[in-house]
Amino acid sequence: MQRCLTLAAKGLGNTYPNPMVGAVVVYNGKIIGEGWHQKAGEAHAEVHAIQAVKDKSKLVHSTLVVSLEPCSHYGKTPPCSKLIAESGIRHVVIGMMDPFEAVQGRGIQHLKDSGVKVEIGVLESECRSLNKRFLSTVEKKRPYIVLKWAQSEDGFIAPNNQKKGQPHWITEPPARQLVHKWRAEEQAILVGRKTVEMDNPALDVRLWSGNTPTRLFIDPSCSINADTLKTNNTTYIYNNVKEGQQKNIHYIRIDFDQKPLQQIMKHIFESGFQSVLVEGGAQTLQHFIDAELWDESRVLTGEKKLNKGMRAPKLKVPAKPLRNFECSIDKVEIFMNS
C-alpha cells in the first residue's frame, strides 16, 4: 500500500477534480504491474496497473492493491470494478472507501458480487491524508484551505516603511522556491486588497514547474485597478460593488456583512476548485484563523529581525506543529486544524 501512495502522489496537481490513486498488482509477493491516475479524463490507476502486467495468465493468482475504492460507474472512463472482475483477479486490497456519492461502497460491492475477496482499510489514515483536498470538497462541501505566511524571527511579516511594489523578503531563495512548489500543488491562491496594492504579486510558479493557480482577490470596495495587475491569468475579485467579467477578470459580488469568507469559499467550491492557498496579508490570514476556516497552516520563519512592523498572524493556543523542518537557514512549521 505504501507503494500505491508513492505512485498516487505523482498525480498531485494534475488529477483535479478526481482524487489521486495508485495501484499495484502483486504475484507471489512481487509487484508485476503498477500505475497511477495521471490526469483527469484519462485511464485510472487500476487500468494502468493491470495493463502493465506482461503475462495476463498470472492475474488470476494475483492481488490488486489500490489506495482508493475502484469506481463502479461510467464517467469519462469505464468502471474499474468491472475491469478488475473481468481480468481474473480474485483478491483486492483497498486503502479506503471512496466517499463520492457515485461510488461510496458500490465498487466494493460489485467486486464482492463478482466473487472477488476484498479487504478494506489498509493505511487508511495515510490514504485520507493523500486525498485531503478531494475529501474536503466531498465531506465539507468547501475547498481545502491552506494558510501560508513568512515571518521574521521576532514575529513580523513586513516592516512599517515598506514601499509599494518593493516586497521585503524575509526568507532566503530556497524557501521562496518551496512556496512556488506549494503554489503548483493548489488550484487557487488568495490574497487581500492590501497585498495587491503593496506588492501587485504575480502569484505564479516561476521558480517551479507546474500549473499556476487561479488568482483570487478580496477587495470589498473594488478599488484595485485591474489594468495594473500582473499577468493575464484568470482572476476573481470578490467585492461588494459589481458583478461581471472584464477580459480575464471576474467580478464576484458578495455581502460583506454576512460571513464573507464563507460566501467566498462557497463560490470557490461551486466553481470546482478543490483547494486554495491563502498567502496574505496578515489581516486576511487572521480573519481565516478567527473564523476557524482553515485546514493547514504553513509558517516560514527567517533569521532576520525587524524589531517593529506588521505583526504576523496568530494561531489560537495551543498550537503545536505537526511537523517542522529547515529550508536552508529558514524554519518551516506545518500546523493542522484538527
JSON list of C-alpha atoms in Angstrom, two decimals, residues 6-161:
[
{"chain": "A", "resi": 6, "resn": "THR", "atom": "CA", "xyz": [4.02, 6.88, -3.56]},
{"chain": "A", "resi": 7, "resn": "LEU", "atom": "CA", "xyz": [2.68, 6.29, -7.06]},
{"chain": "A", "resi": 8, "resn": "ALA", "atom": "CA", "xyz": [-0.54, 8.20, -6.40]},
{"chain": "A", "resi": 9, "resn": "ALA", "atom": "CA", "xyz": [1.36, 11.29, -5.20]},
{"chain": "A", "resi": 10, "resn": "LYS", "atom": "CA", "xyz": [2.86, 11.62, -8.68]},
{"chain": "A", "resi": 11, "resn": "GLY", "atom": "CA", "xyz": [-0.52, 12.88, -9.85]},
{"chain": "A", "resi": 12, "resn": "LEU", "atom": "CA", "xyz": [-0.58, 15.85, -7.46]},
{"chain": "A", "resi": 13, "resn": "GLY", "atom": "CA", "xyz": [-1.80, 18.93, -9.29]},
{"chain": "A", "resi": 14, "resn": "ASN", "atom": "CA", "xyz": [-2.93, 17.02, -12.41]},
{"chain": "A", "resi": 15, "resn": "THR", "atom": "CA", "xyz": [-5.90, 14.87, -11.39]},
{"chain": "A", "resi": 16, "resn": "TYR", "atom": "CA", "xyz": [-8.43, 17.57, -10.41]},
{"chain": "A", "resi": 17, "resn": "PRO", "atom": "CA", "xyz": [-11.33, 17.09, -9.91]},
{"chain": "A", "resi": 18, "resn": "ASN", "atom": "CA", "xyz": [-10.51, 13.43, -9.41]},
{"chain": "A", "resi": 19, "resn": "PRO", "atom": "CA", "xyz": [-8.63, 12.02, -6.41]},
{"chain": "A", "resi": 20, "resn": "MET", "atom": "CA", "xyz": [-5.05, 10.76, -6.61]},
{"chain": "A", "resi": 21, "resn": "VAL", "atom": "CA", "xyz": [-4.88, 6.97, -6.79]},
{"chain": "A", "resi": 22, "resn": "GLY", "atom": "CA", "xyz": [-2.09, 4.41, -7.03]},
{"chain": "A", "resi": 23, "resn": "ALA", "atom": "CA", "xyz": [-2.36, 0.67, -7.70]},
{"chain": "A", "resi": 24, "resn": "VAL", "atom": "CA", "xyz": [-0.07, -2.35, -7.88]},
{"chain": "A", "resi": 25, "resn": "VAL", "atom": "CA", "xyz": [-0.57, -5.97, -8.96]},
{"chain": "A", "resi": 26, "resn": "VAL", "atom": "CA", "xyz": [1.24, -8.46, -6.70]},
{"chain": "A", "resi": 27, "resn": "TYR", "atom": "CA", "xyz": [2.10, -12.04, -7.74]},
{"chain": "A", "resi": 28, "resn": "ASN", "atom": "CA", "xyz": [3.96, -14.38, -5.34]},
{"chain": "A", "resi": 29, "resn": "GLY", "atom": "CA", "xyz": [4.99, -11.41, -3.22]},
{"chain": "A", "resi": 30, "resn": "LYS", "atom": "CA", "xyz": [6.39, -9.38, -6.12]},
{"chain": "A", "resi": 31, "resn": "ILE", "atom": "CA", "xyz": [4.95, -6.39, -7.95]},
{"chain": "A", "resi": 32, "resn": "ILE", "atom": "CA", "xyz": [4.36, -7.32, -11.60]},
{"chain": "A", "resi": 33, "resn": "GLY", "atom": "CA", "xyz": [2.36, -4.25, -12.60]},
{"chain": "A", "resi": 34, "resn": "GLU", "atom": "CA", "xyz": [1.79, -0.77, -11.25]},
{"chain": "A", "resi": 35, "resn": "GLY", "atom": "CA", "xyz": [0.20, 2.52, -12.20]},
{"chain": "A", "resi": 36, "resn": "TRP", "atom": "CA", "xyz": [-1.36, 5.75, -11.01]},
{"chain": "A", "resi": 37, "resn": "HIS", "atom": "CA", "xyz": [-4.07, 8.14, -12.13]},
{"chain": "A", "resi": 38, "resn": "GLN", "atom": "CA", "xyz": [-2.07, 10.63, -14.15]},
{"chain": "A", "resi": 39, "resn": "LYS", "atom": "CA", "xyz": [-4.65, 13.10, -15.42]},
{"chain": "A", "resi": 40, "resn": "ALA", "atom": "CA", "xyz": [-8.40, 13.70, -15.13]},
{"chain": "A", "resi": 41, "resn": "GLY", "atom": "CA", "xyz": [-10.28, 12.12, -18.02]},
{"chain": "A", "resi": 42, "resn": "GLU", "atom": "CA", "xyz": [-7.58, 9.54, -18.65]},
{"chain": "A", "resi": 43, "resn": "ALA", "atom": "CA", "xyz": [-7.18, 5.93, -17.51]},
{"chain": "A", "resi": 44, "resn": "HIS", "atom": "CA", "xyz": [-7.37, 5.24, -13.78]},
{"chain": "A", "resi": 45, "resn": "ALA", "atom": "CA", "xyz": [-4.61, 3.67, -11.69]},
{"chain": "A", "resi": 46, "resn": "GLU", "atom": "CA", "xyz": [-6.11, 0.17, -11.79]},
{"chain": "A", "resi": 47, "resn": "VAL", "atom": "CA", "xyz": [-6.19, 0.21, -15.58]},
{"chain": "A", "resi": 48, "resn": "HIS", "atom": "CA", "xyz": [-2.52, 1.19, -15.82]},
{"chain": "A", "resi": 49, "resn": "ALA", "atom": "CA", "xyz": [-1.51, -1.45, -13.26]},
{"chain": "A", "resi": 50, "resn": "ILE", "atom": "CA", "xyz": [-3.36, -4.30, -14.98]},
{"chain": "A", "resi": 51, "resn": "GLN", "atom": "CA", "xyz": [-2.18, -3.26, -18.44]},
{"chain": "A", "resi": 52, "resn": "ALA", "atom": "CA", "xyz": [1.42, -3.23, -17.15]},
{"chain": "A", "resi": 53, "resn": "VAL", "atom": "CA", "xyz": [1.26, -6.97, -16.37]},
{"chain": "A", "resi": 54, "resn": "LYS", "atom": "CA", "xyz": [3.00, -8.73, -19.25]},
{"chain": "A", "resi": 55, "resn": "ASP", "atom": "CA", "xyz": [1.75, -12.26, -18.53]},
{"chain": "A", "resi": 56, "resn": "LYS", "atom": "CA", "xyz": [-2.01, -11.85, -18.06]},
{"chain": "A", "resi": 57, "resn": "SER", "atom": "CA", "xyz": [-2.36, -15.52, -17.05]},
{"chain": "A", "resi": 58, "resn": "LYS", "atom": "CA", "xyz": [-0.84, -14.56, -13.68]},
{"chain": "A", "resi": 59, "resn": "LEU", "atom": "CA", "xyz": [-3.72, -12.19, -12.86]},
{"chain": "A", "resi": 60, "resn": "VAL", "atom": "CA", "xyz": [-5.99, -14.96, -11.59]},
{"chain": "A", "resi": 61, "resn": "HIS", "atom": "CA", "xyz": [-3.38, -15.75, -8.93]},
{"chain": "A", "resi": 62, "resn": "SER", "atom": "CA", "xyz": [-2.54, -12.10, -8.17]},
{"chain": "A", "resi": 63, "resn": "THR", "atom": "CA", "xyz": [-3.67, -9.48, -5.67]},
{"chain": "A", "resi": 64, "resn": "LEU", "atom": "CA", "xyz": [-4.54, -5.93, -6.70]},
{"chain": "A", "resi": 65, "resn": "VAL", "atom": "CA", "xyz": [-3.64, -3.32, -4.08]},
{"chain": "A", "resi": 66, "resn": "VAL", "atom": "CA", "xyz": [-5.18, 0.11, -4.60]},
{"chain": "A", "resi": 67, "resn": "SER", "atom": "CA", "xyz": [-5.23, 3.22, -2.39]},
{"chain": "A", "resi": 68, "resn": "LEU", "atom": "CA", "xyz": [-8.90, 4.13, -3.08]},
{"chain": "A", "resi": 69, "resn": "GLU", "atom": "CA", "xyz": [-12.02, 2.11, -3.78]},
{"chain": "A", "resi": 70, "resn": "PRO", "atom": "CA", "xyz": [-12.30, 1.32, -7.51]},
{"chain": "A", "resi": 71, "resn": "CYS", "atom": "CA", "xyz": [-15.05, 3.24, -9.28]},
{"chain": "A", "resi": 72, "resn": "SER", "atom": "CA", "xyz": [-18.24, 1.46, -10.27]},
{"chain": "A", "resi": 73, "resn": "HIS", "atom": "CA", "xyz": [-19.85, 3.97, -12.63]},
{"chain": "A", "resi": 74, "resn": "TYR", "atom": "CA", "xyz": [-19.38, 5.13, -16.19]},
{"chain": "A", "resi": 75, "resn": "GLY", "atom": "CA", "xyz": [-17.83, 8.59, -16.37]},
{"chain": "A", "resi": 76, "resn": "LYS", "atom": "CA", "xyz": [-15.14, 9.68, -18.79]},
{"chain": "A", "resi": 77, "resn": "THR", "atom": "CA", "xyz": [-13.77, 6.15, -18.40]},
{"chain": "A", "resi": 78, "resn": "PRO", "atom": "CA", "xyz": [-15.45, 2.73, -17.83]},
{"chain": "A", "resi": 79, "resn": "PRO", "atom": "CA", "xyz": [-15.84, 1.41, -14.26]},
{"chain": "A", "resi": 80, "resn": "CYS", "atom": "CA", "xyz": [-12.65, -0.05, -12.81]},
{"chain": "A", "resi": 81, "resn": "SER", "atom": "CA", "xyz": [-14.50, -2.58, -10.65]},
{"chain": "A", "resi": 82, "resn": "LYS", "atom": "CA", "xyz": [-15.84, -4.17, -13.84]},
{"chain": "A", "resi": 83, "resn": "LEU", "atom": "CA", "xyz": [-12.36, -4.32, -15.39]},
{"chain": "A", "resi": 84, "resn": "ILE", "atom": "CA", "xyz": [-10.88, -5.89, -12.25]},
{"chain": "A", "resi": 85, "resn": "ALA", "atom": "CA", "xyz": [-13.55, -8.57, -12.09]},
{"chain": "A", "resi": 86, "resn": "GLU", "atom": "CA", "xyz": [-13.16, -9.39, -15.78]},
{"chain": "A", "resi": 87, "resn": "SER", "atom": "CA", "xyz": [-9.35, -9.51, -15.53]},
{"chain": "A", "resi": 88, "resn": "GLY", "atom": "CA", "xyz": [-9.46, -12.63, -13.40]},
{"chain": "A", "resi": 89, "resn": "ILE", "atom": "CA", "xyz": [-8.09, -11.03, -10.23]},
{"chain": "A", "resi": 90, "resn": "ARG", "atom": "CA", "xyz": [-9.78, -12.58, -7.20]},
{"chain": "A", "resi": 91, "resn": "HIS", "atom": "CA", "xyz": [-8.22, -10.63, -4.34]},
{"chain": "A", "resi": 92, "resn": "VAL", "atom": "CA", "xyz": [-8.29, -6.84, -3.91]},
{"chain": "A", "resi": 93, "resn": "VAL", "atom": "CA", "xyz": [-6.84, -4.80, -1.02]},
{"chain": "A", "resi": 94, "resn": "ILE", "atom": "CA", "xyz": [-8.22, -1.25, -0.71]},
{"chain": "A", "resi": 95, "resn": "GLY", "atom": "CA", "xyz": [-6.79, 1.60, 1.32]},
{"chain": "A", "resi": 96, "resn": "MET", "atom": "CA", "xyz": [-10.06, 3.47, 1.88]},
{"chain": "A", "resi": 97, "resn": "MET", "atom": "CA", "xyz": [-13.64, 3.64, 0.71]},
{"chain": "A", "resi": 98, "resn": "ASP", "atom": "CA", "xyz": [-14.47, 6.39, -1.77]},
{"chain": "A", "resi": 99, "resn": "PRO", "atom": "CA", "xyz": [-16.96, 8.82, -0.13]},
{"chain": "A", "resi": 100, "resn": "PHE", "atom": "CA", "xyz": [-18.00, 10.26, -3.51]},
{"chain": "A", "resi": 101, "resn": "GLU", "atom": "CA", "xyz": [-21.73, 9.54, -3.84]},
{"chain": "A", "resi": 102, "resn": "ALA", "atom": "CA", "xyz": [-21.39, 7.91, -7.28]},
{"chain": "A", "resi": 103, "resn": "VAL", "atom": "CA", "xyz": [-19.08, 5.27, -5.75]},
{"chain": "A", "resi": 104, "resn": "GLN", "atom": "CA", "xyz": [-19.41, 5.10, -1.93]},
{"chain": "A", "resi": 105, "resn": "GLY", "atom": "CA", "xyz": [-19.18, 1.32, -1.49]},
{"chain": "A", "resi": 106, "resn": "ARG", "atom": "CA", "xyz": [-20.68, 0.38, -4.83]},
{"chain": "A", "resi": 107, "resn": "GLY", "atom": "CA", "xyz": [-17.29, -0.53, -6.30]},
{"chain": "A", "resi": 108, "resn": "ILE", "atom": "CA", "xyz": [-16.58, -2.79, -3.33]},
{"chain": "A", "resi": 109, "resn": "GLN", "atom": "CA", "xyz": [-19.99, -4.42, -3.58]},
{"chain": "A", "resi": 110, "resn": "HIS", "atom": "CA", "xyz": [-19.59, -5.01, -7.32]},
{"chain": "A", "resi": 111, "resn": "LEU", "atom": "CA", "xyz": [-16.28, -6.77, -6.67]},
{"chain": "A", "resi": 112, "resn": "LYS", "atom": "CA", "xyz": [-17.81, -8.94, -3.94]},
{"chain": "A", "resi": 113, "resn": "ASP", "atom": "CA", "xyz": [-20.78, -9.81, -6.14]},
{"chain": "A", "resi": 114, "resn": "SER", "atom": "CA", "xyz": [-18.28, -10.88, -8.81]},
{"chain": "A", "resi": 115, "resn": "GLY", "atom": "CA", "xyz": [-16.61, -13.32, -6.43]},
{"chain": "A", "resi": 116, "resn": "VAL", "atom": "CA", "xyz": [-13.64, -11.14, -5.54]},
{"chain": "A", "resi": 117, "resn": "LYS", "atom": "CA", "xyz": [-12.28, -11.22, -1.99]},
{"chain": "A", "resi": 118, "resn": "VAL", "atom": "CA", "xyz": [-12.00, -7.63, -0.74]},
{"chain": "A", "resi": 119, "resn": "GLU", "atom": "CA", "xyz": [-10.03, -6.20, 2.19]},
{"chain": "A", "resi": 120, "resn": "ILE", "atom": "CA", "xyz": [-10.54, -2.55, 3.21]},
{"chain": "A", "resi": 121, "resn": "GLY", "atom": "CA", "xyz": [-8.77, -0.07, 5.47]},
{"chain": "A", "resi": 122, "resn": "VAL", "atom": "CA", "xyz": [-5.05, -0.65, 4.94]},
{"chain": "A", "resi": 123, "resn": "LEU", "atom": "CA", "xyz": [-3.09, 2.54, 5.80]},
{"chain": "A", "resi": 124, "resn": "GLU", "atom": "CA", "xyz": [-6.44, 4.31, 5.74]},
{"chain": "A", "resi": 125, "resn": "SER", "atom": "CA", "xyz": [-5.28, 7.47, 7.54]},
{"chain": "A", "resi": 126, "resn": "GLU", "atom": "CA", "xyz": [-2.38, 7.85, 5.10]},
{"chain": "A", "resi": 127, "resn": "CYS", "atom": "CA", "xyz": [-4.76, 7.36, 2.17]},
{"chain": "A", "resi": 128, "resn": "ARG", "atom": "CA", "xyz": [-7.08, 10.03, 3.54]},
{"chain": "A", "resi": 129, "resn": "SER", "atom": "CA", "xyz": [-4.19, 12.44, 4.06]},
{"chain": "A", "resi": 130, "resn": "LEU", "atom": "CA", "xyz": [-3.08, 11.98, 0.47]},
{"chain": "A", "resi": 131, "resn": "ASN", "atom": "CA", "xyz": [-6.52, 12.98, -0.83]},
{"chain": "A", "resi": 132, "resn": "LYS", "atom": "CA", "xyz": [-7.29, 15.67, 1.77]},
{"chain": "A", "resi": 133, "resn": "ARG", "atom": "CA", "xyz": [-8.26, 18.16, -0.97]},
{"chain": "A", "resi": 134, "resn": "PHE", "atom": "CA", "xyz": [-10.70, 15.78, -2.65]},
{"chain": "A", "resi": 135, "resn": "LEU", "atom": "CA", "xyz": [-12.17, 14.71, 0.70]},
{"chain": "A", "resi": 136, "resn": "SER", "atom": "CA", "xyz": [-12.72, 18.32, 1.78]},
{"chain": "A", "resi": 137, "resn": "THR", "atom": "CA", "xyz": [-14.95, 19.01, -1.21]},
{"chain": "A", "resi": 138, "resn": "VAL", "atom": "CA", "xyz": [-16.89, 15.77, -0.75]},
{"chain": "A", "resi": 139, "resn": "GLU", "atom": "CA", "xyz": [-17.27, 15.81, 3.03]},
{"chain": "A", "resi": 140, "resn": "LYS", "atom": "CA", "xyz": [-17.12, 19.53, 3.95]},
{"chain": "A", "resi": 141, "resn": "LYS", "atom": "CA", "xyz": [-18.51, 20.98, 0.71]},
{"chain": "A", "resi": 142, "resn": "ARG", "atom": "CA", "xyz": [-15.69, 23.51, 0.60]},
{"chain": "A", "resi": 143, "resn": "PRO", "atom": "CA", "xyz": [-12.13, 23.63, -0.72]},
{"chain": "A", "resi": 144, "resn": "TYR", "atom": "CA", "xyz": [-9.17, 22.50, 1.34]},
{"chain": "A", "resi": 145, "resn": "ILE", "atom": "CA", "xyz": [-7.74, 25.70, 2.86]},
{"chain": "A", "resi": 146, "resn": "VAL", "atom": "CA", "xyz": [-4.01, 26.19, 3.36]},
{"chain": "A", "resi": 147, "resn": "LEU", "atom": "CA", "xyz": [-2.76, 29.33, 5.12]},
{"chain": "A", "resi": 148, "resn": "LYS", "atom": "CA", "xyz": [0.82, 30.41, 4.46]},
{"chain": "A", "resi": 149, "resn": "TRP", "atom": "CA", "xyz": [2.98, 33.28, 5.67]},
{"chain": "A", "resi": 150, "resn": "ALA", "atom": "CA", "xyz": [6.62, 34.18, 6.24]},
{"chain": "A", "resi": 151, "resn": "GLN", "atom": "CA", "xyz": [7.63, 35.96, 9.43]},
{"chain": "A", "resi": 152, "resn": "SER", "atom": "CA", "xyz": [10.77, 37.40, 10.94]},
{"chain": "A", "resi": 153, "resn": "GLU", "atom": "CA", "xyz": [12.38, 35.78, 13.95]},
{"chain": "A", "resi": 154, "resn": "ASP", "atom": "CA", "xyz": [10.63, 38.35, 16.16]},
{"chain": "A", "resi": 155, "resn": "GLY", "atom": "CA", "xyz": [7.18, 37.80, 14.63]},
{"chain": "A", "resi": 156, "resn": "PHE", "atom": "CA", "xyz": [6.69, 40.45, 11.93]},
{"chain": "A", "resi": 157, "resn": "ILE", "atom": "CA", "xyz": [5.73, 39.86, 8.31]},
{"chain": "A", "resi": 158, "resn": "ALA", "atom": "CA", "xyz": [6.69, 43.29, 6.93]},
{"chain": "A", "resi": 159, "resn": "PRO", "atom": "CA", "xyz": [8.42, 46.50, 8.05]},
{"chain": "A", "resi": 160, "resn": "ASN", "atom": "CA", "xyz": [6.49, 49.74, 8.57]},
{"chain": "A", "resi": 161, "resn": "ASN", "atom": "CA", "xyz": [8.46, 51.52, 5.87]}
]
